[in-house]
Short mmCIF file of C-alpha atoms in Angstrom, two decimals:
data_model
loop_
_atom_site.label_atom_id
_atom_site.label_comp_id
_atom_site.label_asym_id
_atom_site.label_seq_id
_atom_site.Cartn_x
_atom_site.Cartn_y
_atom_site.Cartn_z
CA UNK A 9 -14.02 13.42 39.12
CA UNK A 10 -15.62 15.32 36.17
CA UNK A 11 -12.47 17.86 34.31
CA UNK A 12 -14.05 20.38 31.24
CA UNK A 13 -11.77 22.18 28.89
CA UNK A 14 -13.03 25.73 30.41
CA UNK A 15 -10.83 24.88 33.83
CA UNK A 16 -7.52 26.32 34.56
CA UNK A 17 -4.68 25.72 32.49
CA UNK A 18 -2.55 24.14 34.73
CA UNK A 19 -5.37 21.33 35.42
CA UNK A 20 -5.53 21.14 31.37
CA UNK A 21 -1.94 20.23 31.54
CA UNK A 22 -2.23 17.86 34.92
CA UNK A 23 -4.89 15.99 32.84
CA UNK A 24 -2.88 15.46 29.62
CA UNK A 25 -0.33 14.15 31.52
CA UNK A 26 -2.16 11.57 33.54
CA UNK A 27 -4.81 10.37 31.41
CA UNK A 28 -3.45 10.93 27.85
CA UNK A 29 -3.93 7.39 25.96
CA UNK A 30 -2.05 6.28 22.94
CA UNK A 31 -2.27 3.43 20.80
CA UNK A 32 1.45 2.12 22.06
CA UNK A 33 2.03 -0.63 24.36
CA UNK A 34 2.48 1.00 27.96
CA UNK A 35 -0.71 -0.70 29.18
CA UNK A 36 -1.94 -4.21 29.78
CA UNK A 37 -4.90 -6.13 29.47
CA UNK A 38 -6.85 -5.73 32.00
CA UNK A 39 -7.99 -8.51 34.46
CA UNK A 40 -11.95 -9.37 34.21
CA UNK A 41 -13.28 -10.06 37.25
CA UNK A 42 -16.87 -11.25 37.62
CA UNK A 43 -19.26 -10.26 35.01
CA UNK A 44 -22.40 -8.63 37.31
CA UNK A 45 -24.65 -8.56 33.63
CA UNK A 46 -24.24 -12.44 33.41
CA UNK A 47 -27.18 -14.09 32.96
CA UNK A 48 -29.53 -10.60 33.80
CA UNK A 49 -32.00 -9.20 31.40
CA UNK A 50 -29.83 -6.21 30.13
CA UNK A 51 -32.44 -4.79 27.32
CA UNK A 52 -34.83 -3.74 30.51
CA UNK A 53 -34.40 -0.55 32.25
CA UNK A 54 -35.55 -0.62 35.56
CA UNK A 55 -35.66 2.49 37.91
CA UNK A 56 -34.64 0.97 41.12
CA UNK A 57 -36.04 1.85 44.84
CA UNK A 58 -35.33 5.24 45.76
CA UNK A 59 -32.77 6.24 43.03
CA UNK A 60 -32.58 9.95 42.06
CA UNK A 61 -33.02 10.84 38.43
CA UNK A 62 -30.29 14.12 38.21
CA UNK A 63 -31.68 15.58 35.10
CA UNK A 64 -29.22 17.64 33.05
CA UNK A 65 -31.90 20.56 32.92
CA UNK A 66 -31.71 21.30 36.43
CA UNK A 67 -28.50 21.97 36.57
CA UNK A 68 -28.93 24.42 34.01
CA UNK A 69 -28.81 22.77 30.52
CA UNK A 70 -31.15 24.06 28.13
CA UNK A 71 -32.10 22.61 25.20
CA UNK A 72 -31.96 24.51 22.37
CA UNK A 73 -28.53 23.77 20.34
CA UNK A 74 -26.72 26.71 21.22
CA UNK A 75 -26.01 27.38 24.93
CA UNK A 76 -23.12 25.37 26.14
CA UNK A 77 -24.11 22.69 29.04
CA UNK A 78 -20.65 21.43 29.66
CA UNK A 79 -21.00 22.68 33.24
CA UNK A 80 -24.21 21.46 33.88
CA UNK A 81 -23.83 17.89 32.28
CA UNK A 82 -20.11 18.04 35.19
CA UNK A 83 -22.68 19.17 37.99
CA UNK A 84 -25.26 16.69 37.21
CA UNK A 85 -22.50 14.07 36.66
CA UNK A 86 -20.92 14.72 40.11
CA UNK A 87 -24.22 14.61 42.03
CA UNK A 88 -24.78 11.16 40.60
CA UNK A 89 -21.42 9.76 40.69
CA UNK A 90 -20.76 10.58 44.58
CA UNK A 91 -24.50 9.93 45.23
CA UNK A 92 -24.94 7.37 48.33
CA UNK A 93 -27.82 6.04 46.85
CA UNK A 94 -28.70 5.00 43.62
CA UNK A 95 -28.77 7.48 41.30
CA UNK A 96 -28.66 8.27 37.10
CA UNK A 97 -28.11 11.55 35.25
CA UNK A 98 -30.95 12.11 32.44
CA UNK A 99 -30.89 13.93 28.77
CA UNK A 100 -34.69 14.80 28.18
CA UNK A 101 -35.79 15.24 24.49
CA UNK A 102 -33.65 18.35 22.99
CA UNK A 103 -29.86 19.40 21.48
CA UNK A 104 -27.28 19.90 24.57
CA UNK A 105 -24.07 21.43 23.15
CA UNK A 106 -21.35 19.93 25.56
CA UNK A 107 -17.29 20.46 24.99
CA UNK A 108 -15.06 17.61 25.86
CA UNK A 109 -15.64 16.12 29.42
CA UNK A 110 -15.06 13.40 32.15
CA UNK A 111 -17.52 11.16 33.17
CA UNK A 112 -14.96 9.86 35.58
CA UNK A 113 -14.81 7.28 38.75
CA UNK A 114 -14.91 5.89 41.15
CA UNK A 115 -18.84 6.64 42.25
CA UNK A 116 -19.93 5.72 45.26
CA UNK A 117 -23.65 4.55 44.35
CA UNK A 118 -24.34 1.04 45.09
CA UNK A 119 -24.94 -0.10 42.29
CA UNK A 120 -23.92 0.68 38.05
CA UNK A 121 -24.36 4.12 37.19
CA UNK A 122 -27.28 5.12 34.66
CA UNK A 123 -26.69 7.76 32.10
CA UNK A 124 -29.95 7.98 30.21
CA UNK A 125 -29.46 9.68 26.84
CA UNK A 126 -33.17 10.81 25.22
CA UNK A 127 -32.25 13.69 23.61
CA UNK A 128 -29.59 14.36 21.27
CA UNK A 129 -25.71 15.31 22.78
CA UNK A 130 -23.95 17.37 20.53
CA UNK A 131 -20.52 18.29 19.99
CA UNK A 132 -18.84 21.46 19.78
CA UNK A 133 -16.82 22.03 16.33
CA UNK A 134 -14.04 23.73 17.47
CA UNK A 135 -11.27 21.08 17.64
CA UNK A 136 -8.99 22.96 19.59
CA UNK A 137 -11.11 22.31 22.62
CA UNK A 138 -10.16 18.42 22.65
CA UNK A 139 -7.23 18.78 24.48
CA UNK A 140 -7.08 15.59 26.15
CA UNK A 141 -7.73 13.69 22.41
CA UNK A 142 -11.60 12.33 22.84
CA UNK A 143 -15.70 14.20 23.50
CA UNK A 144 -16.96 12.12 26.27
CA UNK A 145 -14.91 9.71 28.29
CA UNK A 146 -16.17 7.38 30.52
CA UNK A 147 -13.08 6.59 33.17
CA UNK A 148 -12.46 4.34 35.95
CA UNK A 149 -15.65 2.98 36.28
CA UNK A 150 -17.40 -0.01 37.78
CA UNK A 151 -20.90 -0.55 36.45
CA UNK A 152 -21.54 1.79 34.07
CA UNK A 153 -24.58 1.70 31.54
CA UNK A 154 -25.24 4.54 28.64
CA UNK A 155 -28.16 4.11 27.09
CA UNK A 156 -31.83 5.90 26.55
CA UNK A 157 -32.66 5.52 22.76
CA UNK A 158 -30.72 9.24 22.18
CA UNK A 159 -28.37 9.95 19.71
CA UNK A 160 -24.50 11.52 20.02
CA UNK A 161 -23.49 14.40 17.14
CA UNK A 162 -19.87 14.27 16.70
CA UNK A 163 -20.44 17.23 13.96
CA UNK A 164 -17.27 15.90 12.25
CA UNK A 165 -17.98 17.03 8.73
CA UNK A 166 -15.83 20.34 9.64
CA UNK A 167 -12.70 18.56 10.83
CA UNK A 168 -12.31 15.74 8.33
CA UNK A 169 -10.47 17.51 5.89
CA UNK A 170 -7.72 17.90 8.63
CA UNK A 171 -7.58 13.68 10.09
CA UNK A 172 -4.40 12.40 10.28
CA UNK A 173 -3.82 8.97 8.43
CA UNK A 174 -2.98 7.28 11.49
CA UNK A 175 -2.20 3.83 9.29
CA UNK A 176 0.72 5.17 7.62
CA UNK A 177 3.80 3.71 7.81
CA UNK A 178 5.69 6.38 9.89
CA UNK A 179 6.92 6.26 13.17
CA UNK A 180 6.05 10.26 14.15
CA UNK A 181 3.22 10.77 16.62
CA UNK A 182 -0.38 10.79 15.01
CA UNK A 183 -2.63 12.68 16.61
CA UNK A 184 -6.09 11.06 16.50
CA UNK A 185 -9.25 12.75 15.93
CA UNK A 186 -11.39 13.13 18.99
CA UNK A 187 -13.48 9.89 19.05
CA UNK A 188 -17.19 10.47 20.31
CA UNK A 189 -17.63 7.89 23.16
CA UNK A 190 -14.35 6.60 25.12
CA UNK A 191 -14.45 3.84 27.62
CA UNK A 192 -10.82 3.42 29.23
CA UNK A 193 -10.64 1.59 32.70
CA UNK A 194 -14.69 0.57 32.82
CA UNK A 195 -15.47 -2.95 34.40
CA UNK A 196 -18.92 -4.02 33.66
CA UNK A 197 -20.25 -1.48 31.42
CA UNK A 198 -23.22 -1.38 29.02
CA UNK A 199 -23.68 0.84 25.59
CA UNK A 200 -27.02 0.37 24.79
CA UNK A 201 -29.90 1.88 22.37
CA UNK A 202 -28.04 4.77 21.52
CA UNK A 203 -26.77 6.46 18.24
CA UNK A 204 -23.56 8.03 16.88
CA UNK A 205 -23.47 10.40 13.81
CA UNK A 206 -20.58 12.11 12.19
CA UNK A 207 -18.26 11.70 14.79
CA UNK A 208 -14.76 13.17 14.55
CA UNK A 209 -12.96 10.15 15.05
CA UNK A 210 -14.35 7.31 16.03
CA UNK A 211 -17.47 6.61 16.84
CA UNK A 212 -16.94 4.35 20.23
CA UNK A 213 -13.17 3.34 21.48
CA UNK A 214 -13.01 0.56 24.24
CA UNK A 215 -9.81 0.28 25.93
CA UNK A 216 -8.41 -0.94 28.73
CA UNK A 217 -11.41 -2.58 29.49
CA UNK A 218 -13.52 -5.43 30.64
CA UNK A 219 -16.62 -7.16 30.27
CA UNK A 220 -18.39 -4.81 28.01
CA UNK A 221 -21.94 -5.04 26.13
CA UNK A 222 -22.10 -2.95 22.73
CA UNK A 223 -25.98 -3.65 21.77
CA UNK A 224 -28.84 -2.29 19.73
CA UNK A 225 -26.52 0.14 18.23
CA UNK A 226 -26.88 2.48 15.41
CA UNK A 227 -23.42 4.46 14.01
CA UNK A 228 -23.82 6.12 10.92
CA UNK A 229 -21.13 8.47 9.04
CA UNK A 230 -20.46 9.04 5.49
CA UNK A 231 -18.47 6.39 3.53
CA UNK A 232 -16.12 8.99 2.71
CA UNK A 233 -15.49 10.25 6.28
CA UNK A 234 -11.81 9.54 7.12
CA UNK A 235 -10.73 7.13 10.16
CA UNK A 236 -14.23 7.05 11.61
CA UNK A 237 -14.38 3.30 12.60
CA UNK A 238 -16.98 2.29 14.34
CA UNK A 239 -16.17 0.45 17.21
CA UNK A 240 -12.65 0.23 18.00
CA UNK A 241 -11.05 -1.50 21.00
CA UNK A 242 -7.40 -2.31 22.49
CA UNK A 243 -6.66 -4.45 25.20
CA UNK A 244 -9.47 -5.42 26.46
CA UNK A 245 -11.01 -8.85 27.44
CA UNK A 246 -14.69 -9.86 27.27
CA UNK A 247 -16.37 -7.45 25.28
CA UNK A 248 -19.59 -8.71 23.01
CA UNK A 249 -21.66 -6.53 20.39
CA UNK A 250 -24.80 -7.45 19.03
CA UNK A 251 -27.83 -6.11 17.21
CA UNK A 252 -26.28 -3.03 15.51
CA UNK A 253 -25.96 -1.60 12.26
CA UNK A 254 -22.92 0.39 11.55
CA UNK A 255 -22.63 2.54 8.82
CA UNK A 256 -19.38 4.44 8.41
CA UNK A 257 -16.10 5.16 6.17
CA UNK A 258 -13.46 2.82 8.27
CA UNK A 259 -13.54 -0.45 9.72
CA UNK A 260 -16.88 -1.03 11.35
CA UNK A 261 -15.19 -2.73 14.54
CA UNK A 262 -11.32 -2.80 14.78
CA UNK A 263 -8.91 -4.78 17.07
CA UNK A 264 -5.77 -4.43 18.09
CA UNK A 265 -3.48 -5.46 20.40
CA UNK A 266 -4.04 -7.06 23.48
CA UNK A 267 -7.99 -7.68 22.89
CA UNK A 268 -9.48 -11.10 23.96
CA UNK A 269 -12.53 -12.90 24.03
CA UNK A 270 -14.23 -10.83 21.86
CA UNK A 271 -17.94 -11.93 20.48
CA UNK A 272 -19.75 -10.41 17.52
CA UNK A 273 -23.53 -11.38 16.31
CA UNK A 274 -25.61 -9.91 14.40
CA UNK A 275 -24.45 -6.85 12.79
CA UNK A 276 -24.80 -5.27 9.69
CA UNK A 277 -22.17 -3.29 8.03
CA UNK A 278 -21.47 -1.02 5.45
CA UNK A 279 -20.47 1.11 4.43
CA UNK A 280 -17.53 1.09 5.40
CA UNK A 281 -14.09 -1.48 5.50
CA UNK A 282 -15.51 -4.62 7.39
CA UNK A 283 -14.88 -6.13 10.72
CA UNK A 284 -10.67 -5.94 10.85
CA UNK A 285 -8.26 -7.40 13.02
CA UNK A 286 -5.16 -4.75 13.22
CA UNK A 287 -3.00 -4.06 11.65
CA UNK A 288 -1.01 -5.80 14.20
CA UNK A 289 3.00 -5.69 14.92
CA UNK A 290 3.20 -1.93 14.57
CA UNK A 291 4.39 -1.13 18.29
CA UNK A 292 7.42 -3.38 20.27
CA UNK A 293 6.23 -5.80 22.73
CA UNK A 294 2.25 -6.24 21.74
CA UNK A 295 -0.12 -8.65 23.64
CA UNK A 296 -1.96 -11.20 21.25
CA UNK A 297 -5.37 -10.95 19.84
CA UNK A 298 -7.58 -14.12 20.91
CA UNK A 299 -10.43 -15.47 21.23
CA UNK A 300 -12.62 -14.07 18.23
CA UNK A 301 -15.87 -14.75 17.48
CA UNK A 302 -17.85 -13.35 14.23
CA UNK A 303 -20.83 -15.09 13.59
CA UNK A 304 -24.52 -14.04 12.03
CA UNK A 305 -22.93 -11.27 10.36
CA UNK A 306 -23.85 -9.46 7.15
CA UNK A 307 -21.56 -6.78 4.98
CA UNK A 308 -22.98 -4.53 2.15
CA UNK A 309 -21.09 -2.70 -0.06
CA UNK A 310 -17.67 -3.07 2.16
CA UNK A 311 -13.87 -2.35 1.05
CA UNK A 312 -13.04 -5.36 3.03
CA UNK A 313 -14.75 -7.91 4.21
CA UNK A 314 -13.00 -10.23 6.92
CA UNK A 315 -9.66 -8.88 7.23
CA UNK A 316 -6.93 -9.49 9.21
CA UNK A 317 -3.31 -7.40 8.72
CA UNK A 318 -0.35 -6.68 10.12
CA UNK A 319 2.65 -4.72 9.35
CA UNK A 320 6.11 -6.06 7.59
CA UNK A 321 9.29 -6.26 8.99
CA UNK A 322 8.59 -4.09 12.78
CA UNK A 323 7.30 -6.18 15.82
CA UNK A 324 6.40 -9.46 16.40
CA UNK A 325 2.63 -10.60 17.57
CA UNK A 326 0.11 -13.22 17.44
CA UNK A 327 -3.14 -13.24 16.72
CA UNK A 328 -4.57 -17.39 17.03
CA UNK A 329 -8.07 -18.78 18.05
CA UNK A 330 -10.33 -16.79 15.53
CA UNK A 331 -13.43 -17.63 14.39
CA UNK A 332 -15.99 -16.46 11.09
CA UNK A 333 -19.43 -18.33 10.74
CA UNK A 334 -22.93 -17.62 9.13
CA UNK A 335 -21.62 -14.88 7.31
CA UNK A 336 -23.10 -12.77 4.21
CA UNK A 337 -21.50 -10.50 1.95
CA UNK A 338 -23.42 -8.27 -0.53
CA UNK A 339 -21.02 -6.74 -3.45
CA UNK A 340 -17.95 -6.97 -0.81
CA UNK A 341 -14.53 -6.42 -2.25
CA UNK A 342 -12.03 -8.63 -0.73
CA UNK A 343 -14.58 -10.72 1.26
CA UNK A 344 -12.05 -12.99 3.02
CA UNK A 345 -8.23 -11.55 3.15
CA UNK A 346 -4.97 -12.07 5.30
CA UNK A 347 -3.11 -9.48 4.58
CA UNK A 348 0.95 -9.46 6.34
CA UNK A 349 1.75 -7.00 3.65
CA UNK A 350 0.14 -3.91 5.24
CA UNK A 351 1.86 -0.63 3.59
CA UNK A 352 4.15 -2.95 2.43
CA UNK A 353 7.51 -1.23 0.32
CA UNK A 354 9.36 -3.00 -2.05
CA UNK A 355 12.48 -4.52 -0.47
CA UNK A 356 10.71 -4.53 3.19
CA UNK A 357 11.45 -7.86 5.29
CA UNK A 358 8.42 -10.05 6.10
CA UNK A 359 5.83 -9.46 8.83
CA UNK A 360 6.79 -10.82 12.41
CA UNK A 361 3.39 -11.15 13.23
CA UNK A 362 1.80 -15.24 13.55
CA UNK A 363 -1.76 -15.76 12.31
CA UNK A 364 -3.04 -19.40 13.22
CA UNK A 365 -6.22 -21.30 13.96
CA UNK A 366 -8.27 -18.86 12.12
CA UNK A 367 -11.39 -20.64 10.49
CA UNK A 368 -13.69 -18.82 8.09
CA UNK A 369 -17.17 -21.04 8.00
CA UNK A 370 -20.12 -20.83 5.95
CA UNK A 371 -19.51 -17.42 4.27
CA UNK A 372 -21.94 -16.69 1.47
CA UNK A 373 -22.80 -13.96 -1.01
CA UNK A 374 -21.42 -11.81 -3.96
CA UNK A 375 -18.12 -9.51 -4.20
CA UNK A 376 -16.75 -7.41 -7.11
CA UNK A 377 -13.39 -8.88 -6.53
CA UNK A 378 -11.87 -11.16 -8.97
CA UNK A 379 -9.69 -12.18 -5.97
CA UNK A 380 -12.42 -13.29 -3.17
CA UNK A 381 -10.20 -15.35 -1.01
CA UNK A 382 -6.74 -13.22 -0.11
CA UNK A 383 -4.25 -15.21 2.13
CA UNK A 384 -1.18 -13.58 2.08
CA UNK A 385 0.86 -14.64 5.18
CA UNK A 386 4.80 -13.83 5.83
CA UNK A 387 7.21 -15.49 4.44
CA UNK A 388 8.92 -15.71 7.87
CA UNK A 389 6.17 -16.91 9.90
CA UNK A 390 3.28 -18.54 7.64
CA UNK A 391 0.11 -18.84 8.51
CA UNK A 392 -0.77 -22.46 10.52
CA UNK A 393 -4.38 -24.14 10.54
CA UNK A 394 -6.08 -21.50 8.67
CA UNK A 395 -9.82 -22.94 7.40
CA UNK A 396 -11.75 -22.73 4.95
CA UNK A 397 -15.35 -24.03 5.10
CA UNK A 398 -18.27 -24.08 2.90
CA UNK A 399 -17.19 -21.23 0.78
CA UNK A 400 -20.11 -19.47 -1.92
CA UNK A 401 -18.59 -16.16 -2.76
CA UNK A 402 -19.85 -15.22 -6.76
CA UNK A 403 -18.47 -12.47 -8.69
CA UNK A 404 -20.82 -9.80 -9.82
CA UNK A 405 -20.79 -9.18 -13.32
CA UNK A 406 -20.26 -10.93 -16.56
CA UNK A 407 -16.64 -11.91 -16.24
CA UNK A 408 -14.74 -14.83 -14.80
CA UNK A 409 -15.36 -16.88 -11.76
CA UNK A 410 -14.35 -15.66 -8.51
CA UNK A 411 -10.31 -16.65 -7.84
CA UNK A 412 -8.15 -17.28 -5.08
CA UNK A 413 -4.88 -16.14 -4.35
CA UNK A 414 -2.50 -18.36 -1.26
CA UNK A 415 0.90 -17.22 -0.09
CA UNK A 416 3.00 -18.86 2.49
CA UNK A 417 -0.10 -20.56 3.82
CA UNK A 418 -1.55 -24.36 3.57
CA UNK A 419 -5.83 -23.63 4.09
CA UNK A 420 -7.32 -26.26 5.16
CA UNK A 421 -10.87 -26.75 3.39
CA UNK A 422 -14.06 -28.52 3.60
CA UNK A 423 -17.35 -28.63 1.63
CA UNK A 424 -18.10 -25.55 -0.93
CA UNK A 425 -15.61 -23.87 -2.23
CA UNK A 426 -16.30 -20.82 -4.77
CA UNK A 427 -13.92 -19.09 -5.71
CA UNK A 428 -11.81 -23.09 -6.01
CA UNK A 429 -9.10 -23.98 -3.94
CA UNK A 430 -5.59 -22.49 -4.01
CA UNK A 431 -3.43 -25.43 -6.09
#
């Protein structure tokens, strides 16, 4: 299936409808079956027997950064999706203006479906056109790899000035900026070798998914741009990222609810506000967030650091088994913070939210926050096994040693630790 916004109205409506997704908690994690990428040599691209190369041009894209090819990238789409064989759609070298679209399953090829991106996709500005809330969403998919060494233009710089802050404490509908790449409902899919710039909302949103590779990426937006995270995903299970450099003005990879089993190596970020967990507890009934893994990481210039939050006094939630090792900060604030006092009011009850077996290891490097080491757990739930080992965090500047600040929380340490102990 492959819907553009130039299709009847009714079908507009149909699609809002059906495939409309919200940050809420209608859905449910979704159950991983095998992993088909295990133990294969993902970073080759390998043309196999026979498959058909549908290239965007001959369907009657052209290349020159003004003539929309939102119908041709649909017709080349379909042709690959419902091919018998195997089959990939390609983006030569050029601009291809493209509205929002479907790259939608189920395809019939036998094996993962190849979108090869060398050229550069780029969005449309008018923001009216993104009915159904995203630019290019990958749907209902099994096997699925986007890659090619191209790049994605979100050309968000026009609509910033009218984001919604979706992380205020109000319980009206936000409406989200159109994020650049969506995965919802893909098993087995790869984002590979590809780059985002100035998207309009986020730069890649997982969800719904399962067994997902994020590698050798390169996202890049202003540190000013609002609400542009980098990679964001919701309840999903078994999703790594490697190998990329994100540089952005929100989080540069947020979780929610319901993710799990979640691995993270080598990736620089900033600028931007860190690698976040949350905020959590802002929607009734919300799976946990576990199985973490952060490790080889290094932050630069960061609002946050390793953060974890979740709202006071709304919905209970857990978020347990969470892991930070081998990681360096450069002139981070807040390098290592809990945080259950998200857009927190005076008089507000405590989070509902438990945080345990959370261990920060081997974190080195500089911050320009007096406070490095933020716990600040609810008074209703506090925090349980949260570690700290071999600690080096040094404040810039000629003023006092880096401090630490412990609420409703017992850390357990080990080896180095600057900024000292909470008494």
């Amino acid at each position: 299936m492959v819907i553009a916004k130039r299709v009847g109205v009714d079908v507009i409506l149909w699609l809002v409808v059906a495939c409309f997704v919200v940050e809420g908690n209608e859905r449910a994690r979704p159950i991983a079956g095998p992993d088909i990428y295990e133990g294969r040599n993902v970073a080759k691209d390998v043309l196999a027997p026979g498959e058909i190369i549908n290239n965007v041009m001959s369907f009657g894209a052209k290349p020159d950064g003004k003539f929309d090819c939102t119908q041709a990238f649909m017709d080349a789409w379909r042709a690959t999706c419902k091919s018998k064989v195997q089959a990939r759609v390609l983006v030569p070298l050029g601009r291809f203006v493209v509205s929002a679209m479907y790259f939608a399953g189920p395809c019939t090829t036998p094996g993962p479906v190849t979108v090869q991106v060398e050229g550069t996709v780029v969005a449309t500005t008018d923001i009216s056109e993104y009915v159904d809330g995203e630019w290019l969403m990958f749907q209902d998919l099994s096997g699925i790899k986007l890659i090619g060494g191209g790049t994605f233009d979100g050309q968000g710089k026009d609509s910033w000035s009218q984001t919604e802050n979706c992380e205020t404490d109000s319980d009206s509908a936000c409406v989200r900026a159109p994020s650049s790449i969506f995965f919802s409902r893909v098993n087995n899919g790869i984002i590979q070798n590809i780059k985002t710039l100035n998207p309009k909302g986020f730069h890649i949103f997982v969800t719904n998914c399962a067994n997902i590779r994020l590698r050798l990426l390169k996202l890049t937006a202003p540190g000013t741009s609002p609400n542009t995270d980098g990679i964001h995903i919701s309840h999903s299970i078994n999703v790594k990222i490697s190998k990329s450099n994100i540089e952005t003005g929100d989080d540069c990879v947020s979780m929610i609810q319901g993710v799990n089993n979640v691995t993270i190596k080598r990736l620089k970020c900033g600028p931007g506000h860190g690698i976040s967990i949350g905020s959590l507890g802002k929607y009734q009934d919300e799976l946990e967030v576990r199985g973490i893994r952060v490790e080889n990481c290094t932050l630069v210039g960061t609002t946050n650091g390793l953060r974890i939050k979740s709202w006071p006094e709304k919905y209970s939630g857990l978020a347990t088994d969470i892991s930070y090792s081998d990681i360096t900060m450069e002139n981070v604030k807040n390098p290592i913070i809990i945080d259950q006092e998200y857009q927190c009011s005076p008089g507000m009850q405590p989070s509902l939210v438990k945080i345990a077996n959370v261990g920060f290891i081997n974190v080195k490097g500089t911050t320009i926050s007096p406070i490095a080491v933020d716990l600040r757990c609810s008074k209703q739930f506090p925090c349980e096994n949260i570690q700290l080992h071999n600690i080096d965090l040094k404040l810039l500047g000629p003023i006092l040693p880096s401090g630490a600040r412990c609420a409703n929380v017992k850390p357990v340490y080990g080896g180095i630790q600057m900024p000292p102990a909470c008494p």
